[in-house]
CSV table of C-alpha atoms in Angstrom, one decimal:
chain,number,residue,atom,x,y,z
A,1,MET,CA,-27.0,-1.7,-1.7
A,2,THR,CA,-24.2,-0.5,0.7
A,3,ASP,CA,-24.4,2.8,2.5
A,4,ALA,CA,-21.4,3.9,0.5
A,5,THR,CA,-23.2,3.3,-2.8
A,6,CYS,CA,-26.3,5.1,-1.5
A,7,GLY,CA,-24.1,8.1,-0.8
A,8,VAL,CA,-22.4,8.1,-4.2
A,9,ARG,CA,-25.7,7.7,-6.0
A,10,HIS,CA,-26.9,10.8,-4.2
A,11,ASP,CA,-23.7,12.7,-5.3
A,12,LEU,CA,-23.7,11.4,-8.9
A,13,PRO,CA,-25.7,14.3,-10.5
A,14,LEU,CA,-23.1,16.8,-9.1
A,15,LEU,CA,-20.2,14.6,-10.3
A,16,GLN,CA,-21.8,14.2,-13.7
A,17,GLU,CA,-22.1,18.0,-14.1
A,18,ALA,CA,-18.6,18.7,-12.6
A,19,PHE,CA,-16.8,16.3,-14.9
A,20,GLY,CA,-19.1,16.7,-17.9
A,21,LEU,CA,-19.8,13.0,-18.0
A,22,GLY,CA,-22.7,13.1,-20.4
A,23,GLU,CA,-25.4,10.5,-20.2
A,24,LEU,CA,-25.1,7.7,-17.5
A,25,ASP,CA,-27.3,5.0,-16.2
A,26,MET,CA,-27.3,4.3,-12.4
A,27,LYS,CA,-27.2,0.6,-13.4
A,28,ASP,CA,-23.8,1.2,-14.8
A,29,LEU,CA,-22.3,2.0,-11.4
A,30,THR,CA,-20.5,-1.0,-9.9
A,31,TYR,CA,-19.0,-1.0,-6.4
A,32,LEU,CA,-15.5,-2.5,-6.3
A,33,PRO,CA,-15.1,-4.2,-2.9
A,34,ASP,CA,-11.3,-4.8,-3.2
A,35,GLY,CA,-10.3,-1.3,-2.2
A,36,MET,CA,-9.0,-1.3,1.4
A,37,MET,CA,-8.7,2.3,2.4
A,38,ASN,CA,-10.9,4.2,-0.1
A,39,ARG,CA,-14.1,3.4,-1.8
A,40,ASN,CA,-14.1,2.6,-5.6
A,41,TRP,CA,-16.6,2.1,-8.3
A,42,ARG,CA,-16.6,1.4,-12.0
A,43,LEU,CA,-18.7,4.0,-13.9
A,44,ARG,CA,-19.8,3.6,-17.5
A,45,THR,CA,-21.1,6.7,-19.4
A,46,ASP,CA,-21.5,7.5,-23.1
A,47,ARG,CA,-18.1,9.2,-22.9
A,48,GLY,CA,-16.3,6.0,-21.7
A,49,THR,CA,-15.6,3.9,-18.6
A,50,TYR,CA,-14.0,5.4,-15.5
A,51,ALA,CA,-12.8,4.5,-12.0
A,52,LEU,CA,-14.6,6.7,-9.5
A,53,LYS,CA,-12.9,6.9,-6.1
A,54,GLN,CA,-14.2,8.3,-2.8
A,55,ILE,CA,-11.1,9.6,-1.1
A,56,LEU,CA,-10.9,8.5,2.6
A,57,ASP,CA,-7.3,7.8,3.2
A,58,VAL,CA,-5.7,11.3,2.9
A,59,PRO,CA,-6.8,14.9,3.3
A,60,LEU,CA,-8.3,16.2,0.1
A,61,ASP,CA,-5.6,18.9,-0.5
A,62,MET,CA,-3.0,16.2,-0.4
A,63,ALA,CA,-5.1,14.1,-2.8
A,64,ARG,CA,-5.2,17.0,-5.2
A,65,ARG,CA,-1.4,17.3,-5.1
A,66,ASN,CA,-0.9,13.6,-5.6
A,67,LEU,CA,-3.3,13.5,-8.5
A,68,ARG,CA,-1.5,16.3,-10.2
A,69,VAL,CA,1.8,14.6,-9.6
A,70,GLN,CA,0.2,11.4,-11.1
A,71,ALA,CA,-0.5,13.4,-14.3
A,72,LEU,CA,3.1,14.6,-14.4
A,73,LEU,CA,4.4,11.0,-14.0
A,74,ALA,CA,2.2,9.9,-17.0
A,75,THR,CA,3.6,12.6,-19.1
A,76,ALA,CA,7.1,11.5,-18.1
A,77,GLY,CA,6.5,8.0,-19.3
A,78,ILE,CA,5.5,6.2,-16.1
A,79,PRO,CA,2.4,4.0,-16.5
A,80,ALA,CA,0.0,6.1,-14.4
A,81,CYS,CA,-3.5,7.1,-15.2
A,82,VAL,CA,-4.1,10.8,-15.9
A,83,PRO,CA,-7.0,12.0,-13.6
A,84,GLU,CA,-10.0,13.7,-15.1
A,85,VAL,CA,-10.2,17.4,-14.6
A,86,SER,CA,-13.5,19.1,-13.8
A,87,VAL,CA,-15.0,21.9,-15.9
A,88,ASP,CA,-13.6,24.2,-13.1
A,89,GLY,CA,-10.1,22.8,-13.4
A,90,ASP,CA,-10.1,20.7,-10.3
A,91,VAL,CA,-9.1,17.0,-9.9
A,92,VAL,CA,-11.1,16.5,-6.7
A,93,ILE,CA,-14.8,17.3,-6.4
A,94,GLU,CA,-16.4,17.7,-3.0
A,95,ALA,CA,-20.1,16.8,-2.4
A,96,ALA,CA,-21.8,16.8,1.0
A,97,GLY,CA,-18.4,16.6,2.8
A,98,ARG,CA,-17.3,13.7,0.6
A,99,GLY,CA,-14.4,14.0,-1.8
A,100,TYR,CA,-14.1,12.2,-5.2
A,101,CYS,CA,-11.7,11.9,-8.1
A,102,LEU,CA,-12.3,10.3,-11.5
A,103,LEU,CA,-9.7,8.4,-13.6
A,104,PRO,CA,-10.0,6.6,-16.9
A,105,TRP,CA,-10.6,2.9,-16.5
A,106,ALA,CA,-7.4,0.9,-17.0
A,107,GLN,CA,-7.7,-2.6,-18.4
A,108,GLY,CA,-5.4,-5.2,-16.9
A,109,THR,CA,-5.0,-7.9,-14.2
A,110,HIS,CA,-3.8,-7.8,-10.7
A,111,LEU,CA,-1.1,-10.5,-10.4
A,112,ARG,CA,0.4,-11.7,-7.1
A,113,GLY,CA,4.1,-11.6,-7.0
A,114,PRO,CA,4.9,-15.3,-6.8
A,115,THR,CA,3.0,-15.9,-10.1
A,116,LEU,CA,5.4,-13.6,-12.0
A,117,SER,CA,8.4,-14.7,-14.0
A,118,LEU,CA,11.8,-13.6,-12.7
A,119,GLU,CA,12.2,-11.4,-15.8
A,120,GLN,CA,8.9,-9.7,-15.0
A,121,VAL,CA,10.0,-9.2,-11.4
A,122,ARG,CA,13.3,-7.6,-12.6
A,123,ARG,CA,11.3,-5.2,-14.8
A,124,PHE,CA,9.1,-4.4,-11.9
A,125,GLY,CA,12.3,-3.5,-9.9
A,126,ARG,CA,13.5,-1.3,-12.6
A,127,LEU,CA,10.2,0.4,-12.9
A,128,THR,CA,10.2,1.1,-9.2
A,129,ALA,CA,13.5,2.8,-9.5
A,130,ARG,CA,12.3,4.8,-12.5
A,131,ILE,CA,9.3,6.0,-10.4
A,132,HIS,CA,11.7,7.1,-7.6
A,133,HIS,CA,13.8,8.9,-10.1
A,134,ARG,CA,10.9,10.7,-11.7
A,135,LEU,CA,9.2,11.6,-8.4
A,136,ASN,CA,12.5,13.3,-7.3
A,137,SER,CA,13.2,15.2,-10.5
A,138,PHE,CA,10.0,17.4,-10.6
A,139,PRO,CA,10.4,21.1,-9.7
A,140,PRO,CA,9.2,22.4,-6.3
A,141,GLU,CA,6.1,23.9,-7.8
A,142,SER,CA,4.8,20.3,-8.4
A,143,GLY,CA,4.3,20.2,-4.6
A,144,LEU,CA,7.3,17.9,-4.1
A,145,ALA,CA,10.0,19.9,-2.5
A,146,PRO,CA,13.6,18.6,-3.0
A,147,VAL,CA,14.6,16.1,-0.3
A,148,THR,CA,18.0,16.4,1.4
A,149,VAL,CA,17.8,14.1,4.4
A,150,ALA,CA,15.8,11.2,5.5
A,151,PRO,CA,13.1,12.0,8.1
A,152,PRO,CA,13.7,10.5,11.5
A,153,ALA,CA,11.9,7.1,12.1
A,154,ALA,CA,10.9,6.5,15.7
A,155,VAL,CA,11.7,3.0,16.9
A,156,ALA,CA,8.9,1.5,19.1
A,157,ASP,CA,9.7,0.0,22.5
A,158,SER,CA,9.0,-3.7,22.9
A,159,ALA,CA,7.4,-3.3,26.3
A,160,ALA,CA,4.9,-0.8,24.8
A,161,ALA,CA,4.1,-3.4,22.1
A,162,VAL,CA,3.5,-6.1,24.7
A,163,THR,CA,1.1,-3.7,26.6
A,164,GLU,CA,-0.8,-3.0,23.3
A,165,ALA,CA,-1.0,-6.8,22.6
A,166,ASP,CA,-2.4,-7.3,26.1
A,167,ARG,CA,-5.0,-4.5,25.5
A,168,TYR,CA,-6.3,-6.3,22.5
A,169,LEU,CA,-6.4,-9.6,24.3
A,170,ARG,CA,-8.5,-8.0,27.0
A,171,LEU,CA,-10.8,-6.4,24.4
A,172,ILE,CA,-11.3,-9.8,22.7
A,173,SER,CA,-12.0,-11.6,26.0
A,174,SER,CA,-14.6,-9.0,26.8
A,175,LEU,CA,-16.6,-9.6,23.7
A,176,GLU,CA,-20.0,-11.1,24.4
A,177,VAL,CA,-19.7,-13.4,21.4
A,178,ARG,CA,-16.3,-14.3,20.0
A,179,GLN,CA,-16.2,-15.2,16.4
A,180,PRO,CA,-13.6,-17.6,15.0
A,181,PHE,CA,-11.7,-14.6,13.7
A,182,ASP,CA,-11.4,-13.3,17.2
A,183,VAL,CA,-10.2,-16.6,18.6
A,184,THR,CA,-7.5,-16.7,15.8
A,185,VAL,CA,-6.4,-13.2,16.5
A,186,ALA,CA,-6.1,-13.9,20.3
A,187,ALA,CA,-3.8,-16.9,19.5
A,188,LEU,CA,-1.7,-14.7,17.1
A,189,LEU,CA,-1.4,-12.0,19.8
A,190,GLU,CA,0.1,-14.6,22.2
A,191,GLN,CA,2.5,-15.7,19.4
A,192,ARG,CA,3.5,-12.0,18.9
A,193,LYS,CA,4.2,-11.6,22.6
A,194,ASN,CA,6.5,-14.7,22.5
A,195,LEU,CA,8.3,-13.2,19.5
A,196,LEU,CA,8.7,-9.8,21.3
A,197,ALA,CA,10.2,-11.6,24.3
A,198,GLU,CA,12.6,-13.6,22.2
A,199,TYR,CA,13.8,-10.7,20.0
A,200,ALA,CA,13.6,-7.6,22.2
A,201,GLY,CA,17.4,-7.3,22.0
A,202,ARG,CA,17.3,-6.9,18.2
A,203,ARG,CA,15.5,-3.5,18.4
A,204,PRO,CA,17.1,-1.0,16.0
A,205,ALA,CA,19.2,1.4,18.1
A,206,SER,CA,18.9,4.6,16.1
A,207,ASP,CA,16.0,6.8,15.0
A,208,SER,CA,18.0,7.8,11.9
A,209,PRO,CA,17.5,5.4,8.9
A,210,ALA,CA,20.4,4.9,6.6
A,211,GLY,CA,20.7,5.7,2.9
A,212,PRO,CA,19.2,8.2,0.5
A,213,ALA,CA,15.6,9.4,1.0
A,214,GLY,CA,13.1,10.9,-1.5
A,215,TRP,CA,9.5,11.0,-2.6
A,216,THR,CA,8.1,7.5,-3.0
A,217,HIS,CA,4.8,5.9,-4.1
A,218,GLY,CA,4.1,4.4,-0.6
A,219,ASP,CA,2.0,1.4,-1.5
A,220,LEU,CA,3.6,-0.5,-4.5
A,221,GLN,CA,2.0,-3.9,-4.4
A,222,TYR,CA,-0.1,-6.2,-6.5
A,223,ARG,CA,-3.5,-4.6,-5.7
A,224,ASN,CA,-2.1,-1.3,-7.2
A,225,LEU,CA,-0.5,-2.9,-10.3
A,226,LEU,CA,-2.2,-3.8,-13.5
A,227,TRP,CA,-0.5,-6.2,-15.9
A,228,ARG,CA,-1.3,-6.9,-19.5
A,229,ASP,CA,0.7,-9.0,-22.1
A,230,GLY,CA,3.4,-9.5,-19.6
A,231,ASP,CA,4.0,-5.8,-18.6
A,232,ILE,CA,2.8,-3.4,-16.1
A,233,VAL,CA,0.3,-1.1,-17.9
A,234,ALA,CA,-0.9,0.9,-14.9
A,235,VAL,CA,0.4,1.8,-11.4
A,236,LEU,CA,-2.6,2.8,-9.3
A,237,ASP,CA,-3.4,4.5,-6.0
A,238,TRP,CA,-0.8,7.3,-5.6
A,239,ASP,CA,-2.5,8.5,-2.3
A,240,ARG,CA,0.5,7.9,-0.2
A,241,ILE,CA,3.2,9.8,-2.0
A,242,GLN,CA,5.6,10.7,0.9
A,243,VAL,CA,9.2,11.1,1.8
A,244,ARG,CA,10.9,7.9,2.9
A,245,THR,CA,14.2,6.2,2.4
A,246,LEU,CA,14.3,4.6,-1.0
A,247,ALA,CA,15.3,1.3,0.7
A,248,GLU,CA,12.2,1.4,2.9
A,249,GLU,CA,9.9,1.3,-0.2
A,250,ILE,CA,11.7,-1.5,-1.9
A,251,THR,CA,11.8,-3.7,1.2
A,252,ARG,CA,8.1,-3.1,2.0
A,253,THR,CA,7.1,-3.6,-1.6
A,254,ALA,CA,8.9,-7.0,-1.8
A,255,MET,CA,7.4,-8.1,1.5
A,256,VAL,CA,3.9,-7.4,0.3
A,257,GLN,CA,4.4,-8.6,-3.3
A,258,PHE,CA,6.3,-11.8,-2.8
A,259,THR,CA,4.8,-13.4,0.3
A,260,SER,CA,3.0,-16.7,-0.2
A,261,GLN,CA,-0.3,-17.5,1.4
A,262,GLU,CA,1.6,-19.7,3.9
A,263,GLY,CA,3.5,-16.6,5.0
A,264,HIS,CA,6.9,-17.4,3.4
A,265,LEU,CA,8.9,-15.1,1.2
A,266,HIS,CA,9.7,-16.2,-2.3
A,267,LEU,CA,13.4,-15.3,-2.0
A,268,GLU,CA,14.3,-15.9,-5.6
A,269,HIS,CA,11.7,-13.3,-6.6
A,270,VAL,CA,12.9,-10.9,-3.9
A,271,ALA,CA,16.5,-11.2,-5.2
A,272,ALA,CA,15.3,-10.5,-8.8
A,273,PHE,CA,13.3,-7.5,-7.8
A,274,ALA,CA,16.1,-6.0,-5.7
A,275,ALA,CA,18.6,-6.6,-8.5
A,276,GLY,CA,16.3,-4.9,-11.0
A,277,TYR,CA,16.0,-1.9,-8.7
A,278,ARG,CA,19.7,-1.6,-7.9
A,279,HIS,CA,20.6,-1.9,-11.6
A,280,VAL,CA,19.0,1.6,-11.9
A,281,ILE,CA,19.6,3.1,-8.4
A,282,PRO,CA,22.6,1.5,-6.8
A,283,LEU,CA,21.7,1.4,-3.1
A,284,ARG,CA,24.4,0.0,-0.9
A,285,SER,CA,23.8,-3.4,0.8
A,286,GLN,CA,24.1,-1.9,4.3
A,287,GLU,CA,21.3,0.7,3.4
A,288,VAL,CA,19.0,-2.1,2.3
A,289,ALA,CA,19.9,-4.2,5.4
A,290,ASP,CA,19.1,-1.2,7.7
A,291,ALA,CA,15.7,-0.7,6.0
A,292,LEU,CA,14.9,-4.4,6.5
A,293,ASP,CA,15.7,-4.3,10.2
A,294,ARG,CA,13.5,-1.3,10.6
A,295,LEU,CA,10.6,-2.9,8.7
A,296,TRP,CA,10.9,-6.1,10.6
A,297,TRP,CA,10.8,-4.3,13.9
A,298,ARG,CA,7.9,-2.1,12.8
A,299,ARG,CA,6.0,-5.2,12.0
A,300,MET,CA,7.0,-6.7,15.3
A,301,THR,CA,5.6,-3.7,17.3
A,302,SER,CA,2.6,-2.6,15.1
A,303,PHE,CA,-1.0,-3.5,15.4
A,304,TRP,CA,-2.5,-1.2,12.8
A,305,GLN,CA,-4.8,-3.8,11.3
A,306,LEU,CA,-6.3,-4.6,14.7
A,307,ASP,CA,-6.8,-0.8,15.3
A,308,HIS,CA,-8.8,-0.6,12.0
A,309,HIS,CA,-10.8,-3.8,12.8
A,310,TYR,CA,-11.6,-3.3,16.5
A,311,ASN,CA,-11.3,0.4,17.2
A,312,LEU,CA,-12.4,2.1,13.9
A,313,GLY,CA,-14.8,-0.6,12.7
A,314,THR,CA,-13.3,-0.7,9.2
A,315,HIS,CA,-12.6,-4.3,8.2
A,316,GLY,CA,-10.8,-3.9,4.9
A,317,ALA,CA,-7.4,-4.8,6.4
A,318,ALA,CA,-8.7,-7.8,8.3
A,319,GLU,CA,-7.6,-10.3,5.6
A,320,LEU,CA,-4.0,-9.1,6.2
A,321,ILE,CA,-3.8,-10.0,9.9
A,322,VAL,CA,-3.2,-13.7,9.7
A,323,LEU,CA,-0.9,-13.4,6.7
A,324,THR,CA,1.1,-10.7,8.4
A,325,GLU,CA,1.6,-12.8,11.5
A,326,ARG,CA,2.6,-15.8,9.6
A,327,LEU,CA,5.2,-13.8,7.7
A,328,LEU,CA,6.5,-12.2,10.8
A,329,ALA,CA,7.1,-15.6,12.5
A,330,TRP,CA,8.8,-17.0,9.4
A,331,TRP,CA,10.9,-13.9,8.8
A,332,SER,CA,12.1,-13.8,12.4
A,333,GLU,CA,13.5,-17.3,11.9
A,334,HIS,CA,15.1,-16.6,8.4
A,335,ARG,CA,16.4,-13.0,8.8
A,336,GLU,CA,19.9,-13.9,7.4
A,337,GLU,CA,18.4,-15.5,4.3
A,338,VAL,CA,16.0,-12.6,3.7
A,339,ALA,CA,18.8,-10.1,4.0
A,340,ALA,CA,21.0,-12.1,1.6
A,341,ALA,CA,18.2,-12.1,-1.0
A,342,PHE,CA,17.9,-8.3,-0.9
A,343,THR,CA,21.6,-7.6,-1.0
A,344,MET,CA,23.1,-10.3,-3.2
A,345,ALA,CA,22.9,-8.1,-6.4
């Protein structure tokens, strides 16, 4: 039994009372290891089956806002799960310094982007646009104030990124025992330094991203999508609702959703997704191209997975490190083709 499950078992009586769950058996609590930033369990009671989440990724007040927005989205026709409300009217319950929310269990399958048909991908693009439209049509009392301008986006310096890569290389070399993973990461860091040296002159010049901005989901990707009978039946994990340029979300979503295990983008799927989105919200090609350049450079200069792995001791993102580096190397060599796929619609 994990330490996390020990903690939630201790908190279950309080959660049971707060949410009025009725009878439950501890054997019906199943830890779900796929969550990367929060902790999740499937919980069966005589009232039904639920997803129980321990909230770790955002402050609890922000989680409350996001869960209430999630309920509004469901009312507006977006496939989002309506959170359970406690007997005291709260959507987040705090126990011993830990915060939890409870949602109905959604039946469906997580499908990686390359396995989807092009028509499914176009529908996903249209749904993403509908989500953006709905998020930005709620009144201010929802907690989502109207957005008029895009927030500034700092552009990292290549020299600082090289310094950070060297810091991790020194950290790995200082380990008493280096695991195969550490050896792999060290080789990838050397590759990153070579890419930084080659492409330093392609750093975006401005801290002001192009195109319209608004409230966005923040993590639209296969782990947070449930499919059934060919359609998306639930969009999960609304923790990262935040103001971004709309183009930033669609470019990031496509990069996560349509990357093969070899680190190559399925460009036909990317084009279908972008076309579906732009059929509903007609972003201009130069706005999408600007978002692509910024995302590429952010990937070039970011080491967030290594920070989680080596500095914070949380290893949920470790599986992404190798794939991220493969994609970055491939993308750097195929930037024109990638931009064309996003902007051909």
